[in-house]
Short mmCIF file of C-alpha atoms in Angstrom, two decimals:
data_model
loop_
_atom_site.label_atom_id
_atom_site.label_comp_id
_atom_site.label_asym_id
_atom_site.label_seq_id
_atom_site.Cartn_x
_atom_site.Cartn_y
_atom_site.Cartn_z
CA ARG A 1 -18.44 -21.04 -1.81
CA TYR A 2 -20.83 -18.98 0.26
CA ARG A 3 -24.57 -18.56 0.07
CA ASN A 4 -24.43 -14.99 1.36
CA ILE A 5 -22.31 -11.92 0.58
CA PRO A 6 -21.24 -10.11 3.78
CA VAL A 7 -21.96 -6.38 3.63
CA VAL A 8 -21.09 -3.28 5.63
CA GLY A 9 -22.82 -2.11 8.78
CA ILE A 10 -26.25 -0.55 8.37
CA ALA A 11 -25.52 2.98 9.58
CA GLU A 12 -22.67 5.10 10.90
CA MET A 13 -22.25 5.16 14.64
CA ALA A 14 -24.40 7.79 16.37
CA ASN A 15 -21.97 8.13 19.28
CA SER A 16 -18.27 8.85 19.82
CA TYR A 17 -17.29 5.95 17.53
CA TYR A 18 -18.42 8.14 14.62
CA ASP A 19 -15.03 9.91 14.73
CA THR A 20 -13.01 6.68 14.67
CA ILE A 21 -12.05 4.15 12.01
CA TRP A 22 -14.92 1.95 13.30
CA GLY A 23 -17.65 4.51 12.69
CA TYR A 24 -18.54 3.94 9.01
CA GLY A 25 -21.70 2.38 7.61
CA ALA A 26 -23.85 2.12 4.49
CA PHE A 27 -25.96 5.06 5.68
CA SER A 28 -25.12 8.25 7.54
CA ARG A 29 -25.88 8.34 11.23
CA TRP A 30 -29.37 8.60 12.66
CA PRO A 31 -31.68 10.46 12.15
CA LEU A 32 -30.48 11.48 8.66
CA ALA A 33 -29.67 7.99 7.28
CA TYR A 34 -28.47 9.28 3.90
CA PRO A 35 -26.87 6.57 1.70
CA ASN A 36 -23.06 6.62 1.61
CA ASP A 37 -20.82 5.31 -1.17
CA ALA A 38 -20.68 2.00 0.67
CA PHE A 39 -24.41 1.53 0.06
CA SER A 40 -24.08 2.12 -3.69
CA ALA A 41 -20.95 -0.04 -3.89
CA THR A 42 -22.64 -2.94 -2.09
CA ALA A 43 -25.75 -2.60 -4.28
CA THR A 44 -23.57 -2.70 -7.43
CA LEU A 45 -21.63 -5.72 -6.21
CA THR A 46 -24.73 -7.74 -5.39
CA LEU A 47 -26.50 -6.67 -8.59
CA LEU A 48 -23.67 -7.96 -10.76
CA LEU A 49 -22.34 -10.92 -8.78
CA ASP A 50 -25.44 -12.43 -7.18
CA ARG A 51 -25.66 -16.07 -8.40
CA ALA A 52 -22.40 -15.65 -10.32
CA ALA A 53 -19.96 -18.58 -10.38
CA PHE A 54 -16.22 -18.04 -10.09
CA VAL A 55 -14.35 -19.14 -13.22
CA ARG A 56 -10.72 -18.01 -12.93
CA GLN A 57 -8.29 -15.26 -12.06
CA LEU A 58 -6.70 -13.81 -15.19
CA PRO A 59 -2.96 -13.03 -15.04
CA THR A 60 -2.24 -9.32 -15.47
CA GLY A 61 1.56 -9.32 -15.37
CA THR A 62 1.78 -8.04 -11.79
CA PRO A 63 0.55 -9.39 -8.44
CA THR A 64 -1.00 -6.04 -7.47
CA VAL A 65 -3.40 -5.64 -10.41
CA TYR A 66 -6.30 -8.07 -10.27
CA CYS A 67 -8.85 -9.44 -12.73
CA ILE A 68 -11.39 -12.08 -11.70
CA GLU A 69 -13.80 -13.78 -14.10
CA PHE A 70 -17.29 -14.95 -13.13
CA GLN A 71 -19.96 -16.70 -15.17
CA ARG A 72 -23.56 -15.58 -14.93
CA ASP A 73 -26.64 -15.96 -17.13
CA GLY A 74 -24.62 -17.32 -20.03
CA GLY A 75 -22.20 -14.40 -20.06
CA ARG A 76 -19.14 -13.25 -18.17
CA VAL A 77 -18.57 -10.64 -15.45
CA TYR A 78 -15.02 -9.39 -14.81
CA VAL A 79 -13.88 -7.42 -11.76
CA LEU A 80 -10.68 -5.38 -12.06
CA TRP A 81 -8.83 -3.29 -9.48
CA THR A 82 -5.34 -2.47 -8.27
CA ALA A 83 -3.84 -2.28 -4.78
CA ARG A 84 -2.53 1.27 -5.20
CA GLY A 85 -2.87 4.19 -7.58
CA GLU A 86 -4.24 3.83 -11.09
CA VAL A 87 -2.88 1.85 -14.02
CA ASP A 88 -3.54 1.46 -17.74
CA VAL A 89 -4.81 -2.02 -18.62
CA ALA A 90 -4.91 -3.54 -22.12
CA LEU A 91 -7.77 -5.92 -22.95
CA ASP A 92 -7.67 -8.72 -25.52
CA LEU A 93 -11.39 -8.92 -26.21
CA GLY A 94 -11.18 -12.25 -28.00
CA GLY A 95 -14.71 -13.30 -28.97
CA ALA A 96 -16.25 -10.46 -26.96
CA LYS A 97 -17.03 -7.72 -29.47
CA ALA A 98 -18.10 -5.23 -26.81
CA TYR A 99 -18.68 -4.95 -23.07
CA THR A 100 -20.67 -3.03 -20.52
CA ARG A 101 -18.55 -1.07 -18.03
CA THR A 102 -19.94 -0.47 -14.52
CA THR A 103 -18.14 1.59 -11.90
CA MET A 104 -18.03 0.79 -8.18
CA CYS A 105 -21.05 2.96 -7.42
CA GLY A 106 -23.11 1.81 -10.41
CA THR A 107 -22.45 4.20 -13.32
CA VAL A 108 -23.08 2.15 -16.47
CA ALA A 109 -21.63 2.57 -19.98
CA GLU A 110 -22.88 0.06 -22.57
CA ASN A 111 -21.47 -1.12 -25.94
CA GLN A 112 -17.87 -0.26 -25.05
CA THR A 113 -15.16 -1.43 -27.46
CA ALA A 114 -12.02 0.34 -26.16
CA ALA A 115 -9.14 -2.09 -25.71
CA ARG A 116 -7.54 0.07 -22.99
CA LEU A 117 -8.95 0.96 -19.60
CA VAL A 118 -7.82 2.89 -16.53
CA VAL A 119 -8.09 0.68 -13.44
CA ASP A 120 -7.74 2.08 -9.92
CA GLU A 121 -8.37 1.07 -6.31
CA GLU A 122 -12.14 0.92 -6.82
CA PRO A 123 -13.54 -2.24 -8.42
CA LEU A 124 -14.48 -1.89 -12.09
CA TYR A 125 -16.95 -4.39 -13.58
CA LEU A 126 -17.00 -5.51 -17.22
CA THR A 127 -19.92 -7.58 -18.50
CA THR A 128 -19.44 -9.51 -21.75
CA THR A 129 -21.22 -12.17 -23.78
CA ALA A 130 -18.00 -14.15 -24.36
CA PRO A 131 -14.77 -14.68 -22.40
CA LEU A 132 -11.90 -12.21 -22.67
CA ALA A 133 -8.74 -13.64 -24.20
CA GLY A 134 -6.37 -11.76 -21.88
CA VAL A 135 -5.57 -8.75 -19.72
CA ARG A 136 -2.24 -6.95 -19.37
CA ALA A 137 -1.38 -4.13 -16.97
CA SER A 138 1.24 -1.46 -17.52
CA LEU A 139 4.03 -1.35 -14.94
CA ALA A 140 3.83 2.46 -14.76
CA ARG A 141 1.24 3.97 -12.45
CA ARG A 142 -0.23 7.29 -11.41
CA TYR A 143 -1.21 8.30 -7.88
CA PRO A 144 -3.91 10.99 -7.97
CA HIS A 145 -4.81 10.42 -4.30
CA GLU A 146 -1.21 10.87 -3.14
CA GLN A 147 -0.56 14.35 -4.54
CA TYR A 148 -0.05 15.96 -1.14
CA ALA A 149 0.22 19.70 -0.61
CA GLY A 150 3.86 20.73 -0.23
CA SER A 151 5.38 17.59 -1.73
CA ASP A 152 6.59 19.59 -4.74
CA LYS A 153 8.80 21.56 -2.32
CA ALA A 154 10.39 18.49 -0.69
CA VAL A 155 14.06 18.92 0.24
CA VAL A 156 16.47 16.05 -0.35
CA ALA A 157 17.93 14.87 2.96
CA ALA A 158 19.82 11.86 1.56
CA PRO A 159 20.30 11.50 -2.23
CA LEU A 160 20.84 7.70 -2.29
CA ALA A 161 22.55 8.21 -5.63
CA ALA A 162 25.41 5.82 -4.84
CA ALA A 163 25.78 2.66 -2.81
CA ALA A 164 28.73 4.24 -0.99
CA GLU A 165 26.27 6.54 0.82
CA VAL A 166 24.85 3.67 2.87
CA THR A 167 26.01 0.80 5.03
CA LEU A 168 23.90 -2.36 5.02
CA VAL A 169 23.22 -3.63 8.54
CA ALA A 170 22.46 -7.35 8.40
CA THR A 171 22.17 -8.04 12.13
CA PRO A 172 18.76 -8.43 13.82
CA ASP A 173 17.03 -5.15 14.58
CA PRO A 174 14.87 -5.46 17.72
CA ARG A 175 12.86 -2.42 16.74
CA ILE A 176 11.52 -4.32 13.73
CA GLU A 177 11.55 -7.86 15.09
CA SER A 178 10.24 -7.15 18.59
CA THR A 179 7.23 -9.31 19.43
CA THR A 180 6.08 -6.54 21.75
CA ARG A 181 6.00 -3.94 19.02
CA ASN A 182 5.24 -6.35 16.19
CA PRO A 183 3.41 -9.41 17.58
CA SER A 184 4.37 -12.54 15.67
CA PHE A 185 0.79 -13.34 14.78
CA LEU A 186 0.56 -10.05 12.89
CA ALA A 187 3.97 -9.52 11.31
CA CYS A 188 7.02 -11.78 10.94
CA PHE A 189 10.39 -10.26 10.12
CA ARG A 190 13.92 -11.61 9.96
CA PRO A 191 17.21 -10.34 8.47
CA GLY A 192 17.86 -11.11 4.81
CA ALA A 193 20.96 -11.26 2.62
CA TYR A 194 20.86 -8.00 0.67
CA SER A 195 23.31 -6.23 -1.62
CA ALA A 196 23.37 -2.61 -2.75
CA THR A 197 24.82 -1.35 -6.03
CA THR A 198 24.91 1.97 -7.87
CA VAL A 199 22.93 2.00 -11.11
CA ALA A 200 21.80 4.52 -13.72
CA ASP A 201 18.03 4.28 -14.05
CA ASP A 202 16.51 5.18 -17.42
CA GLU A 203 13.88 7.37 -15.76
CA ARG A 204 15.54 8.89 -12.70
CA GLY A 205 19.28 8.55 -13.22
CA ALA A 206 21.76 7.59 -10.49
CA CYS A 207 20.20 5.57 -7.67
CA ILE A 208 20.73 2.55 -5.44
CA GLU A 209 19.57 -0.89 -6.52
CA LEU A 210 18.78 -3.15 -3.57
CA THR A 211 18.64 -6.91 -4.15
CA LEU A 212 17.51 -9.68 -1.83
CA ALA A 213 19.81 -12.57 -2.71
CA THR A 214 18.56 -16.05 -3.45
CA GLY A 215 18.54 -17.94 -0.19
CA PRO A 216 17.15 -20.98 1.59
CA ALA A 217 13.44 -21.59 1.45
CA THR A 218 11.48 -19.59 3.99
CA SER A 219 7.84 -19.34 4.93
CA TYR A 220 5.87 -16.85 2.86
CA LEU A 221 4.73 -15.33 6.16
CA TYR A 222 8.23 -13.90 6.69
CA SER A 223 9.48 -10.61 5.35
CA GLU A 224 13.26 -10.43 5.09
CA TYR A 225 14.72 -7.04 5.91
CA THR A 226 17.88 -5.01 5.90
CA PHE A 227 18.70 -1.62 7.32
CA LEU A 228 20.47 1.03 5.28
CA ALA A 229 22.43 3.20 7.70
CA ILE A 230 23.02 6.70 6.30
CA PRO A 231 25.92 8.10 8.34
CA GLY A 232 26.63 11.20 6.23
CA ALA A 233 23.24 12.91 6.21
CA ALA A 234 23.25 16.50 7.47
CA PRO A 235 20.48 18.05 9.61
CA VAL A 236 17.56 19.44 7.61
CA ALA A 237 16.34 22.94 8.29
CA GLY A 238 12.99 23.76 9.82
CA GLU A 239 10.35 21.44 11.22
CA PRO A 240 9.22 19.17 8.37
CA SER A 241 5.98 17.25 8.87
CA THR A 242 6.49 14.60 6.19
CA ILE A 243 9.23 12.25 5.00
CA GLY A 244 9.40 10.30 1.77
CA VAL A 245 11.62 8.30 -0.58
CA TRP A 246 11.48 7.48 -4.28
CA VAL A 247 11.06 3.73 -4.76
CA LYS A 248 10.96 1.66 -7.93
CA GLY A 249 8.67 -1.03 -6.61
CA ASN A 250 8.30 -4.74 -7.33
CA SER A 251 4.82 -5.46 -5.90
CA SER A 252 6.42 -7.54 -3.16
CA TRP A 253 4.13 -6.11 -0.46
CA GLY A 254 7.34 -5.16 1.29
CA LYS A 255 7.63 -2.42 3.90
CA LEU A 256 9.72 0.71 4.41
CA PHE A 257 10.89 1.95 7.82
CA PHE A 258 12.29 5.48 8.12
CA GLU A 259 14.79 6.40 10.83
CA VAL A 260 15.57 9.94 11.97
CA THR A 261 17.77 11.26 14.75
CA ASP A 262 16.58 14.43 16.46
CA ALA A 263 18.40 17.40 17.93
CA GLU A 264 18.77 15.69 21.33
CA GLY A 265 20.23 12.55 19.79
CA GLU A 266 17.10 10.43 20.20
CA ARG A 267 16.60 7.97 17.36
CA TRP A 268 13.08 7.48 16.00
CA ILE A 269 11.83 4.77 13.66
CA SER A 270 8.51 4.54 11.87
CA ALA A 271 7.57 1.20 13.41
CA GLY A 272 5.94 0.03 16.57
CA SER A 273 2.81 -0.77 18.48
CA GLY A 274 1.71 2.61 19.75
CA GLY A 275 -0.89 2.63 22.49
CA TYR A 276 -3.08 -0.35 21.59
CA GLY A 277 -0.53 -3.14 22.10
CA CYS A 278 -0.77 -4.17 18.45
CA VAL A 279 0.78 -3.11 15.19
CA THR A 280 -0.85 0.26 14.72
CA HIS A 281 2.05 1.11 12.42
CA ASP A 282 0.69 1.85 8.97
CA TRP A 283 -2.50 -0.19 8.80
CA PRO A 284 -3.39 1.23 5.35
CA GLY A 285 -0.01 0.30 3.82
CA GLN A 286 1.16 3.87 3.23
CA ALA A 287 4.78 2.68 3.48
CA ALA A 288 4.12 -0.61 1.65
CA ILE A 289 5.81 -1.62 -1.61
CA ASN A 290 2.52 -2.63 -3.24
CA PHE A 291 3.16 -1.12 -6.67
CA ASP A 292 5.41 -1.35 -9.72
CA GLY A 293 7.53 1.42 -11.20
CA TRP A 294 8.66 4.63 -9.53
CA HIS A 295 6.64 6.21 -6.75
CA PHE A 296 7.39 8.84 -4.12
CA VAL A 297 6.33 6.99 -0.96
CA GLN A 298 5.43 9.54 1.72
CA PHE A 299 4.92 9.09 5.43
CA PRO A 300 3.95 11.50 8.24
CA LEU A 301 6.53 12.74 10.71
CA THR A 302 4.01 14.69 12.78
CA GLY A 303 0.29 15.26 13.08
CA ALA A 304 0.67 18.36 10.88
CA SER A 305 1.49 16.21 7.84
CA PRO A 306 -0.98 16.19 4.92
CA VAL A 307 -0.39 12.43 4.83
CA LYS A 308 -2.84 10.75 7.18
CA VAL A 309 -2.45 7.16 8.34
CA PHE A 310 -5.98 6.07 9.19
CA ALA A 311 -5.26 3.75 12.09
CA PRO A 312 -5.72 3.93 15.87
CA GLY A 313 -3.83 7.01 17.03
CA GLU A 314 -3.43 8.18 13.44
CA ASN A 315 -0.07 9.89 12.85
CA GLN A 316 1.21 10.29 16.39
CA TRP A 317 1.66 6.55 17.05
CA GLN A 318 3.55 5.75 13.88
CA TRP A 319 6.95 6.54 15.43
CA GLN A 320 8.80 4.85 18.28
CA ARG A 321 12.02 6.02 19.91
CA ASP A 322 14.99 3.98 21.05
CA GLY A 323 15.33 3.48 24.79
CA GLU A 324 13.95 5.59 27.59
CA GLY A 325 16.42 8.48 27.61
CA GLY A 326 15.73 11.98 26.37
CA ASN A 327 12.54 13.98 26.60
CA GLY A 328 10.41 11.65 24.48
CA ARG A 329 9.65 14.33 21.88
CA MET A 330 10.93 14.65 18.33
CA ASP A 331 13.10 17.76 18.60
CA PHE A 332 14.10 19.64 15.46
CA PRO A 333 16.27 19.86 13.47
CA ILE A 334 16.41 16.18 12.53
CA ARG A 335 18.78 14.07 10.45
CA VAL A 336 17.72 11.12 8.29
CA THR A 337 20.00 8.37 9.58
CA GLY A 338 18.54 5.19 8.16
CA LEU A 339 16.03 3.39 5.98
CA GLY A 340 14.76 -0.11 6.65
CA VAL A 341 13.49 -2.25 3.77
CA ALA A 342 11.61 -5.53 4.08
CA MET A 343 10.61 -7.76 1.15
CA ARG A 344 9.01 -11.14 0.59
CA ARG A 345 10.21 -13.71 -1.93
CA GLU A 346 6.65 -14.68 -2.81
CA VAL A 347 3.30 -13.03 -2.21
CA LEU A 348 -0.30 -14.14 -2.02
CA ASN A 349 -1.98 -13.14 -5.27
CA LEU A 350 -5.54 -13.44 -3.92
CA THR A 351 -5.55 -17.25 -3.63
CA GLU A 352 -2.15 -18.43 -4.90
CA LEU A 353 1.43 -17.75 -3.90
CA VAL A 354 3.51 -16.26 -6.70
CA PRO A 355 7.23 -15.38 -6.76
CA VAL A 356 8.33 -11.75 -7.05
CA ASP A 357 11.47 -10.18 -8.43
CA THR A 358 13.38 -9.30 -5.26
CA VAL A 359 14.95 -6.10 -6.63
CA ILE A 360 13.93 -2.50 -5.95
CA ARG A 361 15.57 0.87 -6.53
CA LEU A 362 15.83 3.79 -4.10
CA GLN A 363 16.57 7.49 -4.49
CA ASN A 364 16.17 10.81 -2.67
CA VAL A 365 14.97 10.47 0.89
CA SER A 366 13.26 13.85 1.23
CA VAL A 367 11.31 15.93 3.76
CA TYR A 368 8.88 18.82 3.63
#
């Protein structure tokens, strides 16, 4: 329990840091000092949660949709959000006949009685006079912030409609396990016992179901991975800037690693340290399996991609090549030659470890 609530920096940087990921603040840079969203969000948080006492975390049915209950002034304050996208949430109001809904930046709607809400990545506050009886999230989501220009014209590079298309590689992969590229204090990976089968999904039809088999106990810090080699993929025309794959997620906070082979035979994988000597790969979790249901997970191939990974070096340091041969550039046309998948058996659901269903589905590695 803390006496103070840490808040953001006072103002944006008034120097070259302004154009980096470290440049943000509650107010715009001097001399304007206009309030940013962070100011309003911090004001809303402190207004509603100052002197509030934590009561419990309500189960939502998934470890990536959250609902926390606080007690304050004889009533209850609930905070709801999800790790990715937006999701429909059903409320069991119990003894609470109505609630006040407050958005992240302070828009207030009183005397609300709707039993269904849309919850997204911004915290949503509900204030009630009595405790809620329950909260349940849908396993289907929408991704309004990931509707990238050109994605509707994506070309399938590897259908992943049958398990026979891939070969599971269970041996250690130094590109993923390397303590130079992935320091052990930041990310721990080791091979896992996976199986791949062909299934007919009710929503998307023929696809590959990938299962991490039950195995010996392992630390929750470890992600267990496999590599799906795709030997039959043909070169794709043009110079695509973006790669993606359809994933039916399991909220395991797993990770995807794309592999392409370029026109000179150099192999590239979307993993590595880049120029800072740390895991610059995908700080925001763009390639993370932090959702349920089907989602087209997209990742930049080049700086021209509409998908931006806001990390040091942005897009250009998300890819590492094998060895030192070749010209060190991604030469087109490329072939999609592999897909790495890492999953955890249990994940940290805010304060408690919870098991996850270690099964996902994959279909249509595509580029545009």
